[in-house]
Short mmCIF file of C-alpha atoms and ligand atoms in Angstrom, two decimals:
data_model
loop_
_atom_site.label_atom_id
_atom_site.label_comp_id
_atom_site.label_asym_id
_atom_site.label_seq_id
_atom_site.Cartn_x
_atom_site.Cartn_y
_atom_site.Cartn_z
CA UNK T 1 0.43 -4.06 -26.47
CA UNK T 2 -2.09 -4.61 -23.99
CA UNK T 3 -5.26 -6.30 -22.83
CA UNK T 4 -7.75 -3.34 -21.66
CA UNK T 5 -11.21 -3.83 -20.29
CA UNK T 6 -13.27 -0.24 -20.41
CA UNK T 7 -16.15 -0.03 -18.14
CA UNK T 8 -18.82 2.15 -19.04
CA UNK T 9 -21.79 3.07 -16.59
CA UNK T 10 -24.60 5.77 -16.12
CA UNK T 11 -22.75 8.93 -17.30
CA UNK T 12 -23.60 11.69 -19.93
CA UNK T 13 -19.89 11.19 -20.43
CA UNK T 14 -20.67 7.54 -21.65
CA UNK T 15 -20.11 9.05 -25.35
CA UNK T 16 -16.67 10.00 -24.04
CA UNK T 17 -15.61 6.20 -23.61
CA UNK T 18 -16.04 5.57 -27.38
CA UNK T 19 -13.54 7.79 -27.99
CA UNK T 20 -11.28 6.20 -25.78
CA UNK T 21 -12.00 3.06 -27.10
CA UNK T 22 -11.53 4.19 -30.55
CA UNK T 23 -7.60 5.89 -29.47
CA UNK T 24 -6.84 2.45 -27.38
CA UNK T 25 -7.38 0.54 -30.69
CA UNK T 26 -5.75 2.74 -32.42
CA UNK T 27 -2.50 2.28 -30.13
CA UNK T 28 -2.63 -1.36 -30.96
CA UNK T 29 -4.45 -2.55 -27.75
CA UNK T 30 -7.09 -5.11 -27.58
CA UNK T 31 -10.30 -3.72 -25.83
CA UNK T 32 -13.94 -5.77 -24.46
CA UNK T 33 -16.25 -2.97 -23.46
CA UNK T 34 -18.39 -3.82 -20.70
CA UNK T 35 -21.77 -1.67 -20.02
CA UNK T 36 -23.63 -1.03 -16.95
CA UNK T 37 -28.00 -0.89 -17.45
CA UNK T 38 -27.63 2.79 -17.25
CA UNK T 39 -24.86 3.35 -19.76
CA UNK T 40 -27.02 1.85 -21.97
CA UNK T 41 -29.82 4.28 -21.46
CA UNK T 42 -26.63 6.69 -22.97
CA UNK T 43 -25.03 4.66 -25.66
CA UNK T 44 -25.52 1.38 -27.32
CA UNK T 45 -23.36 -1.58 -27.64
CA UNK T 46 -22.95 -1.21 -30.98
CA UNK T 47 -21.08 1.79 -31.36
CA UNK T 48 -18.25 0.02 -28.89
CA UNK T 49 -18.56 -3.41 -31.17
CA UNK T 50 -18.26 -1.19 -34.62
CA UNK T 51 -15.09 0.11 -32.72
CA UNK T 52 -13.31 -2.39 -30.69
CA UNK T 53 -14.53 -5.61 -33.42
CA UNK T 54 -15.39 -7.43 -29.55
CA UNK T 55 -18.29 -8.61 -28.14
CA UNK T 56 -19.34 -5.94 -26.10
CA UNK T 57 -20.80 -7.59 -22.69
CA UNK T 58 -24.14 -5.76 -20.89
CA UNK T 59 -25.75 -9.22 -18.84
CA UNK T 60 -23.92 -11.23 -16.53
CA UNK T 61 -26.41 -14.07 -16.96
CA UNK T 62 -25.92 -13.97 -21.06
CA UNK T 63 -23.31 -16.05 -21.61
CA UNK T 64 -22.58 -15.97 -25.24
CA UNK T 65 -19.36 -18.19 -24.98
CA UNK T 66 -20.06 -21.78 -23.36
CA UNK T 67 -16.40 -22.72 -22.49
CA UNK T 68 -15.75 -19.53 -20.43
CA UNK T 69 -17.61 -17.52 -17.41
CA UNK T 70 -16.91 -14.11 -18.62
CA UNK T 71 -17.27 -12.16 -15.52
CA UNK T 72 -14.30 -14.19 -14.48
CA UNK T 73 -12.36 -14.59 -17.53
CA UNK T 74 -12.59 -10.66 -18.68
CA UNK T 75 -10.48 -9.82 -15.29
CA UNK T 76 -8.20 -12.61 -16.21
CA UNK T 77 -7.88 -11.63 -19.24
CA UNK T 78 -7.23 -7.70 -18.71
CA UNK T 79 -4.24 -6.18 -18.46
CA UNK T 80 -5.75 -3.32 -17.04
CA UNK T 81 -9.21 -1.84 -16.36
CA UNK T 82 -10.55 1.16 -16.75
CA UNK T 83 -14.36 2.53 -16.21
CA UNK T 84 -14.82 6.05 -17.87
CA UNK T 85 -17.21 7.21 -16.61
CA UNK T 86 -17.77 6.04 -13.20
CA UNK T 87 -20.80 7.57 -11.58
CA UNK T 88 -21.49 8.11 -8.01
CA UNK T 89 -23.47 4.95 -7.68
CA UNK T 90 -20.96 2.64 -9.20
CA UNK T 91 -18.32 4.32 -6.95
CA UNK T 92 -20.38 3.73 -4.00
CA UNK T 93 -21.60 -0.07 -4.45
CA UNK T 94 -18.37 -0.85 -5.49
CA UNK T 95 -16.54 0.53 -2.16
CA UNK T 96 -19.38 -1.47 0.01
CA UNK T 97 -19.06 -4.91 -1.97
CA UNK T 98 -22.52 -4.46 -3.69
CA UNK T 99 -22.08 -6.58 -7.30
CA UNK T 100 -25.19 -6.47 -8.94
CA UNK T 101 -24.27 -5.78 -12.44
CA UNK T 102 -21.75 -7.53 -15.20
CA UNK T 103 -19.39 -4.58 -14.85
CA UNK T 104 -19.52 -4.49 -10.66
CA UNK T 105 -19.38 -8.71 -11.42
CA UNK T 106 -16.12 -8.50 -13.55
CA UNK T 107 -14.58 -6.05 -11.02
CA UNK T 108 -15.35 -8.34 -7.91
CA UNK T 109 -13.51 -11.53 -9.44
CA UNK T 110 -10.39 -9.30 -10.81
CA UNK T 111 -7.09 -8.77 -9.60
CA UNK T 112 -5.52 -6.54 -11.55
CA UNK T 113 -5.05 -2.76 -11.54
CA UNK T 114 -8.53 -0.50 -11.96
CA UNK T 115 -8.60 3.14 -12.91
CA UNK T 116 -11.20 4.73 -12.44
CA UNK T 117 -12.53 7.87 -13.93
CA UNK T 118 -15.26 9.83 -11.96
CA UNK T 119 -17.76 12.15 -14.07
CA UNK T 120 -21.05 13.64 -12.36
CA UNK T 121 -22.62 16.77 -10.53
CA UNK T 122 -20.97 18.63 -9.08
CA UNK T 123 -23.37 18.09 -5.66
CA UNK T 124 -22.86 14.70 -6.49
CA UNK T 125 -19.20 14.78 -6.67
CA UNK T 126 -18.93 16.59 -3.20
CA UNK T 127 -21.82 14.60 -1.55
CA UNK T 128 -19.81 13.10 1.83
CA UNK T 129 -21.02 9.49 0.95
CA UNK T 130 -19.43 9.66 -2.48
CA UNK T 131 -16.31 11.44 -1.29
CA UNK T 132 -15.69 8.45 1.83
CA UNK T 133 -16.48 5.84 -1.12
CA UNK T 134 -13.84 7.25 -3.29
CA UNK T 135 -11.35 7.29 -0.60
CA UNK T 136 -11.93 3.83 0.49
CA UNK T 137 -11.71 2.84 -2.82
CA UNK T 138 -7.98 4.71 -3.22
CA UNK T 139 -6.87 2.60 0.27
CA UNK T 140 -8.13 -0.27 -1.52
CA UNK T 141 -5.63 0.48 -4.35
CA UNK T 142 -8.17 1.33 -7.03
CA UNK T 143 -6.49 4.20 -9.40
CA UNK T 144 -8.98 7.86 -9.92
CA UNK T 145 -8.16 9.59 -12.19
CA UNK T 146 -10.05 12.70 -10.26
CA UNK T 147 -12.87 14.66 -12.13
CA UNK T 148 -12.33 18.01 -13.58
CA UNK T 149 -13.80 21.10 -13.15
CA UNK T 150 -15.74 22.67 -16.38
CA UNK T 151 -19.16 23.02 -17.92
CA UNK T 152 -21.01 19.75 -16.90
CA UNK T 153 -24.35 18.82 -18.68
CA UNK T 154 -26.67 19.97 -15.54
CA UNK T 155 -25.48 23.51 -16.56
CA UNK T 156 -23.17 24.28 -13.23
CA UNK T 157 -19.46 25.55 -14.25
CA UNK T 158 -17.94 23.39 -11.73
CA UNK T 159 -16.01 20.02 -10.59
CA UNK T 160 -17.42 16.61 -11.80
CA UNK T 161 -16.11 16.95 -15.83
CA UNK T 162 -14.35 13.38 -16.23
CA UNK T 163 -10.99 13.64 -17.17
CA UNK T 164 -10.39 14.30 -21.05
CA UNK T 165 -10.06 11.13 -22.99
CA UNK T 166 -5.98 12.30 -23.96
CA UNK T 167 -5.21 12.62 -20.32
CA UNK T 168 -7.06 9.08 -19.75
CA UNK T 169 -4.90 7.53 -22.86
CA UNK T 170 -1.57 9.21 -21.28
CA UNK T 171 -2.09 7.72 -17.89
CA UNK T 172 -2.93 4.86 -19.37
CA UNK T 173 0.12 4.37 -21.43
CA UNK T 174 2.46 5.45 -19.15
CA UNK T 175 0.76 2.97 -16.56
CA UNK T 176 1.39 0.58 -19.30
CA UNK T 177 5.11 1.35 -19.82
CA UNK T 178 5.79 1.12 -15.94
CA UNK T 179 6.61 4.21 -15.50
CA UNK T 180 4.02 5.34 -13.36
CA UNK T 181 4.25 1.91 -10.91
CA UNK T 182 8.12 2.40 -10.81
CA UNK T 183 9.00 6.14 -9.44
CA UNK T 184 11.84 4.04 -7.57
CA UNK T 185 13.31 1.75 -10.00
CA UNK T 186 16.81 1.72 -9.44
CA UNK T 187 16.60 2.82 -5.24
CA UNK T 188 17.48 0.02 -2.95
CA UNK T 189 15.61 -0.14 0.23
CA UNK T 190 16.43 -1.43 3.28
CA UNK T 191 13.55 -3.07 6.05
CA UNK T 192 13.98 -4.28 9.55
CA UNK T 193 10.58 -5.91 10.27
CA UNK T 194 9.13 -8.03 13.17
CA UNK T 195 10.47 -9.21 16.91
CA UNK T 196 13.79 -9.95 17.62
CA UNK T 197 14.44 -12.76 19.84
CA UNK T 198 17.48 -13.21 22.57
CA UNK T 199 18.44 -16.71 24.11
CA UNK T 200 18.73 -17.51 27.52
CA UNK T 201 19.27 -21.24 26.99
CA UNK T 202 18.81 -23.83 24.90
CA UNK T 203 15.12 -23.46 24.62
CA UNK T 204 14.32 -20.02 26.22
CA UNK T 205 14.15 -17.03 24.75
CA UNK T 206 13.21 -13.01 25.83
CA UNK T 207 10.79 -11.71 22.94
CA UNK T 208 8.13 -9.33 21.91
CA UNK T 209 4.38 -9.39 19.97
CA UNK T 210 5.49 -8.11 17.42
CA UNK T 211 3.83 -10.24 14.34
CA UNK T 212 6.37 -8.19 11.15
CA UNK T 213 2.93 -7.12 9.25
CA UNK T 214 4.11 -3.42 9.32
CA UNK T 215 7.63 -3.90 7.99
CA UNK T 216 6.06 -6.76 5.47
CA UNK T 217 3.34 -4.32 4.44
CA UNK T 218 6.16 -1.45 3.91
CA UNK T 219 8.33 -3.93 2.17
CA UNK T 220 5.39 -4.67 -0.54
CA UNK T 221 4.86 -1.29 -0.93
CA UNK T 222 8.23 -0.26 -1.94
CA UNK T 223 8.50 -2.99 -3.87
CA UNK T 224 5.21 -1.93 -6.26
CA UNK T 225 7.30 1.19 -6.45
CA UNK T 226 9.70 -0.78 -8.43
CA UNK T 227 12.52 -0.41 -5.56
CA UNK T 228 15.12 -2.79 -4.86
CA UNK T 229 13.69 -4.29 -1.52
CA UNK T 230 15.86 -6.41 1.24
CA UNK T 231 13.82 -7.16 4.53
CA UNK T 232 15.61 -8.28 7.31
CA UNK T 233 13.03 -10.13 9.27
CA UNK T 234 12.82 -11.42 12.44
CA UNK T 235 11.04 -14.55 13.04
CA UNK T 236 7.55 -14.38 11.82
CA UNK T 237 4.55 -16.33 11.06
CA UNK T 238 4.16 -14.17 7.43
CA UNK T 239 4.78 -15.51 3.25
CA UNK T 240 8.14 -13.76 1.92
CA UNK T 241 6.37 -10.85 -0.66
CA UNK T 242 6.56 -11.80 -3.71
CA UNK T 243 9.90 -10.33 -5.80
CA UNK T 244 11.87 -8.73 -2.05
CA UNK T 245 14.78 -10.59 -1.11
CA UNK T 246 14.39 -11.73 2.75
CA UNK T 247 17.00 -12.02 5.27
CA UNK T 248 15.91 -13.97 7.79
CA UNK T 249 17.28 -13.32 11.35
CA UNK T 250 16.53 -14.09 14.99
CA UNK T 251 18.64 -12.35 17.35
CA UNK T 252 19.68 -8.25 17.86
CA UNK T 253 23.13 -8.77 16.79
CA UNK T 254 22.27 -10.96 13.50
CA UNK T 255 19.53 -7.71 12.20
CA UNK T 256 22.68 -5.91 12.72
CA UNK T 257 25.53 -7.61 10.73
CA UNK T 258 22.48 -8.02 8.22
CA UNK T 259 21.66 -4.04 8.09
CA UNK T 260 25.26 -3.51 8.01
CA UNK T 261 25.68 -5.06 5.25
CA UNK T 262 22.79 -3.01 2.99
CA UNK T 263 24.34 0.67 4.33
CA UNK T 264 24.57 1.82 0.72
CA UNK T 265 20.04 1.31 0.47
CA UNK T 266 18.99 4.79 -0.40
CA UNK T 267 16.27 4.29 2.41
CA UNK T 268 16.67 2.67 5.55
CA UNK T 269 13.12 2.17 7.58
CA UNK T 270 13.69 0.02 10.28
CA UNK T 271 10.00 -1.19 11.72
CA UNK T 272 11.08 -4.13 13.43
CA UNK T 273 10.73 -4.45 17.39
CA UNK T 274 14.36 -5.10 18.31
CA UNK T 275 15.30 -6.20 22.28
CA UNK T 276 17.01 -3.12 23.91
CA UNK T 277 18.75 -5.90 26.27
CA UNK T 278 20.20 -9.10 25.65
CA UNK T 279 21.14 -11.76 28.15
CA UNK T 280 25.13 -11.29 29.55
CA UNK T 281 25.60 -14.59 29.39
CA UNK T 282 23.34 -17.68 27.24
CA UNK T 283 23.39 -20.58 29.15
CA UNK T 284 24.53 -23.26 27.13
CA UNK T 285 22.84 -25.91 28.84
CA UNK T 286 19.02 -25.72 30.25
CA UNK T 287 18.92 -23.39 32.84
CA UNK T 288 17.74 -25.06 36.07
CA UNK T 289 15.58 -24.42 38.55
CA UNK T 290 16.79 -24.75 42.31
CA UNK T 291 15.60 -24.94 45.78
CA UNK T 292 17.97 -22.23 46.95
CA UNK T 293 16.69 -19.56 44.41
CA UNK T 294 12.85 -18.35 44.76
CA UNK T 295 13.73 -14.90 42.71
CA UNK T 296 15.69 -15.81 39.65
CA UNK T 297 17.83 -12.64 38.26
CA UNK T 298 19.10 -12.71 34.80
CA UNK T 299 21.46 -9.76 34.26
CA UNK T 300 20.97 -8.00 30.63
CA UNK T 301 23.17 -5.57 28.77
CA UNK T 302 22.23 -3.24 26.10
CA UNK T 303 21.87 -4.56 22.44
CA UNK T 304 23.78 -2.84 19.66
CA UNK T 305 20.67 0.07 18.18
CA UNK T 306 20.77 -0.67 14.54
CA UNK T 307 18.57 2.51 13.65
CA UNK T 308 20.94 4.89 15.77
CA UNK T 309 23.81 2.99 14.05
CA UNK T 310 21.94 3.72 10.56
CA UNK T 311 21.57 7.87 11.27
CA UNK T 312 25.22 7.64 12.38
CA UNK T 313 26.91 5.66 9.88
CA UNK T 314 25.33 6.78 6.49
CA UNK T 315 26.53 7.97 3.21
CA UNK T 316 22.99 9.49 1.93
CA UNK T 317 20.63 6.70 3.36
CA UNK T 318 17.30 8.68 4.50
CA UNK T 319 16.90 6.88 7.69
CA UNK T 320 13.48 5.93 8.92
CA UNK T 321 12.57 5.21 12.18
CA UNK T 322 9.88 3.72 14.16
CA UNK T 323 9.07 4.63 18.20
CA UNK T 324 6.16 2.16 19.98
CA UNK T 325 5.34 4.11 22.44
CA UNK T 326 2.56 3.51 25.53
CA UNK T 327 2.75 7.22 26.98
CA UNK T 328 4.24 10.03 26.30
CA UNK T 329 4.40 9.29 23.06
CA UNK T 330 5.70 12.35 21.15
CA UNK T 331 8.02 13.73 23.77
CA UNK T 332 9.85 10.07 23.18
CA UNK T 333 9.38 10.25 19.39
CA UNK T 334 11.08 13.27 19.10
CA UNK T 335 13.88 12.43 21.36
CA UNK T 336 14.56 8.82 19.36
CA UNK T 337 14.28 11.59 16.29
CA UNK T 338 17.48 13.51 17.60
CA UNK T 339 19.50 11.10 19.73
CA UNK T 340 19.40 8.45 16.43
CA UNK T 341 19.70 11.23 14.28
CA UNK T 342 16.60 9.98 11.85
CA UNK T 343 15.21 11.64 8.87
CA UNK T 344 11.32 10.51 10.13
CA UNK T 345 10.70 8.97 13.09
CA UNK T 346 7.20 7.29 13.06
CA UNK T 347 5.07 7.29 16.02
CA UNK T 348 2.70 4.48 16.99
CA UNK T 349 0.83 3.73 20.14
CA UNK T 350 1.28 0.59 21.13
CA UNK T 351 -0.93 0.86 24.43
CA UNK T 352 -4.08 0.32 21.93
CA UNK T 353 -4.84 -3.29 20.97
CA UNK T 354 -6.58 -2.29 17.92
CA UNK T 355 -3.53 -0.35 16.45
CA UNK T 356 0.38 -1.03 16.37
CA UNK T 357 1.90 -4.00 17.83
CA UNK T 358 0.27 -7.52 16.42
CA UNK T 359 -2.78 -5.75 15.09
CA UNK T 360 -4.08 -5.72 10.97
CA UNK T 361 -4.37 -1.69 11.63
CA UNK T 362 -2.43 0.89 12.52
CA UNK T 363 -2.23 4.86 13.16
CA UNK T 364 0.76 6.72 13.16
CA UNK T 365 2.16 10.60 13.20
CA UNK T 366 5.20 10.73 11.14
CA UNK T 367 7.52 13.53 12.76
CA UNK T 368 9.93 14.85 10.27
CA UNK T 369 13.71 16.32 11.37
CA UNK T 370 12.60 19.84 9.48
CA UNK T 371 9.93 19.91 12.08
CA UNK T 372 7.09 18.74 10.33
CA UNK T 373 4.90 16.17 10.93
CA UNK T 374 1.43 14.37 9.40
CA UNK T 375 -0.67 12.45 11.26
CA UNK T 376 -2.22 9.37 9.21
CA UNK T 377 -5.76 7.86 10.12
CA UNK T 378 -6.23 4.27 11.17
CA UNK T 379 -6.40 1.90 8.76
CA UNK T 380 -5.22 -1.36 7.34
CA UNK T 381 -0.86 -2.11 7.55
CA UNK T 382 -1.16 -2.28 3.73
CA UNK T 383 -3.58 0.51 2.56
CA UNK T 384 -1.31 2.95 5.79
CA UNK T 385 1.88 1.91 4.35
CA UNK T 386 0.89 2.78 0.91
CA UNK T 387 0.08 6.62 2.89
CA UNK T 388 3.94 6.64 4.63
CA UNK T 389 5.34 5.82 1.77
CA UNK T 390 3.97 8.48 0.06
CA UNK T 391 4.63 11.04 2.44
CA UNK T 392 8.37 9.67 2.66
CA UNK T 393 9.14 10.02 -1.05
CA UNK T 394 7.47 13.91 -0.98
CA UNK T 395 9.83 14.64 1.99
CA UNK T 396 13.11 12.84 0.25
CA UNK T 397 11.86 14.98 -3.25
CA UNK T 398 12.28 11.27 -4.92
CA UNK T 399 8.08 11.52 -6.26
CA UNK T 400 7.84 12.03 -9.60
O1 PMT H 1 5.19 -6.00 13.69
P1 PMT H 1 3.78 -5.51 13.90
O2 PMT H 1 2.96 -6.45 14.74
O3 PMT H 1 3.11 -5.16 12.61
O4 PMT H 1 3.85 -4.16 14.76
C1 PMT H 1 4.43 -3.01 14.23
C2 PMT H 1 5.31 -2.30 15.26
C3 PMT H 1 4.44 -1.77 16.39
C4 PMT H 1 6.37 -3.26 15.82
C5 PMT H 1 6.00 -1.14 14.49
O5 PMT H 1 5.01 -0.26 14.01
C6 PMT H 1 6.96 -0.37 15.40
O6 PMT H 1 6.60 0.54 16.11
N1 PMT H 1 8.26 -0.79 15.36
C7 PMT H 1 9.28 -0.28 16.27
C8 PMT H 1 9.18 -1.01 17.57
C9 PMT H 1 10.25 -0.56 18.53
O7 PMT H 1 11.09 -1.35 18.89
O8 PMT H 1 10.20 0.70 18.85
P2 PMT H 1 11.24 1.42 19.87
O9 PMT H 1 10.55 2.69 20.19
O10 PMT H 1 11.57 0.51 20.99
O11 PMT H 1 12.53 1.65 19.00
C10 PMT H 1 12.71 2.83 18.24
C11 PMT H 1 13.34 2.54 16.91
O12 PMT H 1 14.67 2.03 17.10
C12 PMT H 1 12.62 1.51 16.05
O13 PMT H 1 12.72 1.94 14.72
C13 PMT H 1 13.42 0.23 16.29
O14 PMT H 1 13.35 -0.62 15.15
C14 PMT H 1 14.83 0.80 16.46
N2 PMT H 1 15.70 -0.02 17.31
C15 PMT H 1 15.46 -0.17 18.64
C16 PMT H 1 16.35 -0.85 19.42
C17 PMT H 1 17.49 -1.43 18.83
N3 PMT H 1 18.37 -2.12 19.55
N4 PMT H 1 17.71 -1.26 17.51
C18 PMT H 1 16.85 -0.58 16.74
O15 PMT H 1 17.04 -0.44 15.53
#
């Protein structure tokens, strides 16, 4: 059984939350109500504490229990948290950091998962402010539970019902039974992240920018799927995520023998920035510079490519590419889409500093082998890779 925190702010649906809380009890969870100044213009305190036997908290400055700061300790206490309703105006100060009530307190120092349940106008509802809010909220990770359409107090027929309190409690228990974090419990997937890097000497090495935060971000986001994650990473400057195993790797031909051995993953995405050319020959002593010489040449020969070998070599593994490009970019995509024989082939431009290689953001058109293809919008390695991993799982038919 769980520890739930309901929200409640400035909603006609505010009645709606006591019914909740009332079914959440009745489950055998634990519930602390918390209520915004404009819930309370709705519904009183009371009817939550006769419920939910918990102090039900409205003032961020009223501390009631001396050993604890509650706007901290309700997050750490919660399992979960849930405000139904959330009105426009919560939505919106929450997405732009504005915490100037207990409930927008508690939900500033927490860490765990928040679902949200939207209820208002249907003007409101549509209003472009509210609609970017919501979606920066989703990239953010916050849960909605999106409004339905119906007869809504203003008198419109029309979008901006909050969801029914049964269809709150069922996403809430299945939540709770981890059933809807783990569509891919039981799939193993396998990661190729960051720069490879191929010795010349001793000491010198030929290398690229790339810093691993795309393949890391992928690798967390599989991994709050519930997969099985391995991530073979070159060397990087990033923390392991927390629960994937990580093989660490420096040159071409290691990421290799490591991929080769994880060819029965059920996904393969291979995001890491691998040499095309190693040196013929490593010098096993530093190489030296001479008077005779002014233009050094160091002859190369092509690398073993681990993603062609992937498309090539597998028994069911829906292979994943990645093409940095600088121009030309989809003519190239699609041609590392049919010569490696990929499933998706994911297109980034690295000529932009603010996207791709080395950067926190990223934008990316993923082109599919059936022909189709979905451009994502820029945005952060982890909120995008939540997006591509999405689109991957409705293209392998593995969503639930
Ligand atoms: O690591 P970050 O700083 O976060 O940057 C992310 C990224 C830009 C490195 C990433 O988004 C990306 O584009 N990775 C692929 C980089 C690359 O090497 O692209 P490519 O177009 O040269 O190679 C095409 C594909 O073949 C890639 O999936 C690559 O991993 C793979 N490849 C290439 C050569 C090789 N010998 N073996 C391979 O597997």
């Amino acid at each position: 059984m769980a520890n739930i925190v309901i929200g409640v702010t400035g909603s006609i649906a505010a009645y709606k939350a006591v019914d909740l809380t009332s079914k959440l009890i009745q489950n055998g969870h634990e519930v602390k109500v918390v209520l915004t100044d404009n819930a309370l213009e709705f519904i009183t305190p009371l009817a939550f504490q006769a419920i939910g036997r918990n102090h039900v908290y409205t003032d961020t400055f009223k501390e009631e229990d001396p050993s604890v700061i509650s706007h901290i300790n309700i997050g750490e206490w919660a399992d979960l948290i849930i405000v139904a309703p959330v009105s426009a105006n919560t939505i919106s100060k929450l997405a732009n950091g504005i915490y100037d009530n207990m409930l927008l307190n508690v939900l500033a120092a927490n860490t765990k998962p928040v679902l949200l349940a939207p209820a208002m106008n249907v003007h409101m509802y549509e209003q472009p402010a509210v609609q970017r809010n919501m979606k920066l909220l989703l990239d953010e990770g916050y849960q909605i539970l999106d409004a339905e359409s119906g007869f809504l107090a203003c008198g419109y027929n029309a979008k901006g019902r909050m969801a029914n309190v049964p269809d709150i409690l069922g996403y809430i228990e299945d939540f709770l039974s981890g059933r809807e974090n783990a569509p891919l419990e039981g799939q193993k997937v396998v990661i190729t992240a960051g720069p490879t890097r191929e010795a010349l000497d001793p000491i010198r090495y030929l290398t690229n920018h790339s810093s691993g935060k795309m393949g890391y971000s992928l690798a967390e986001g599989f991994k709050s799927l519930g997969a099985e994650v391995v991530l073979v990473s070159g060397p990087v400057k990033l923390a392991p995520p927390e629960g994937v195993r990580v093989v660490d790797v420096v040159s071409t031909e290691e990421m290799f023998e490591a991929v080769r051995q994880h060819m029965d993953a059920d996904i393969g995405v291979f995001a890491a920035a691998v040499s095309d050319y190693t040196p013929v020959s490593f010098s096993e002593g530093k190489m030296k510079k001479t008077d005779e010489t002014d233009n050094l040449v160091i002859e190369l020969k092509k690398t073993q490519d681990i993603l062609k070998y992937a498309g090539h070599n597998n028994e069911g593994m829906y292979v994943v590419g990645f093409a940095a490009e600088t121009d030309d970019v989809k003519n190239y995509a699609l041609k590392k889409l049919k010569d490696k024989k990929a499933d998706c082939i994911i297109m980034n431009d690295v000529s932009n500093p603010a996207i791709g290689m080395n950067s926190d953001d990223n934008e990316v058109t993923l082109l599919f082998r059936d022909g189709s293809e979905k451009h994502l919008e820029k945005a952060s390695k982890p909120a995008l890779s939540r997006k591509i991993i999405q689109e991957l799982l409705e293209h392998t038919g593995r969503e639930r």
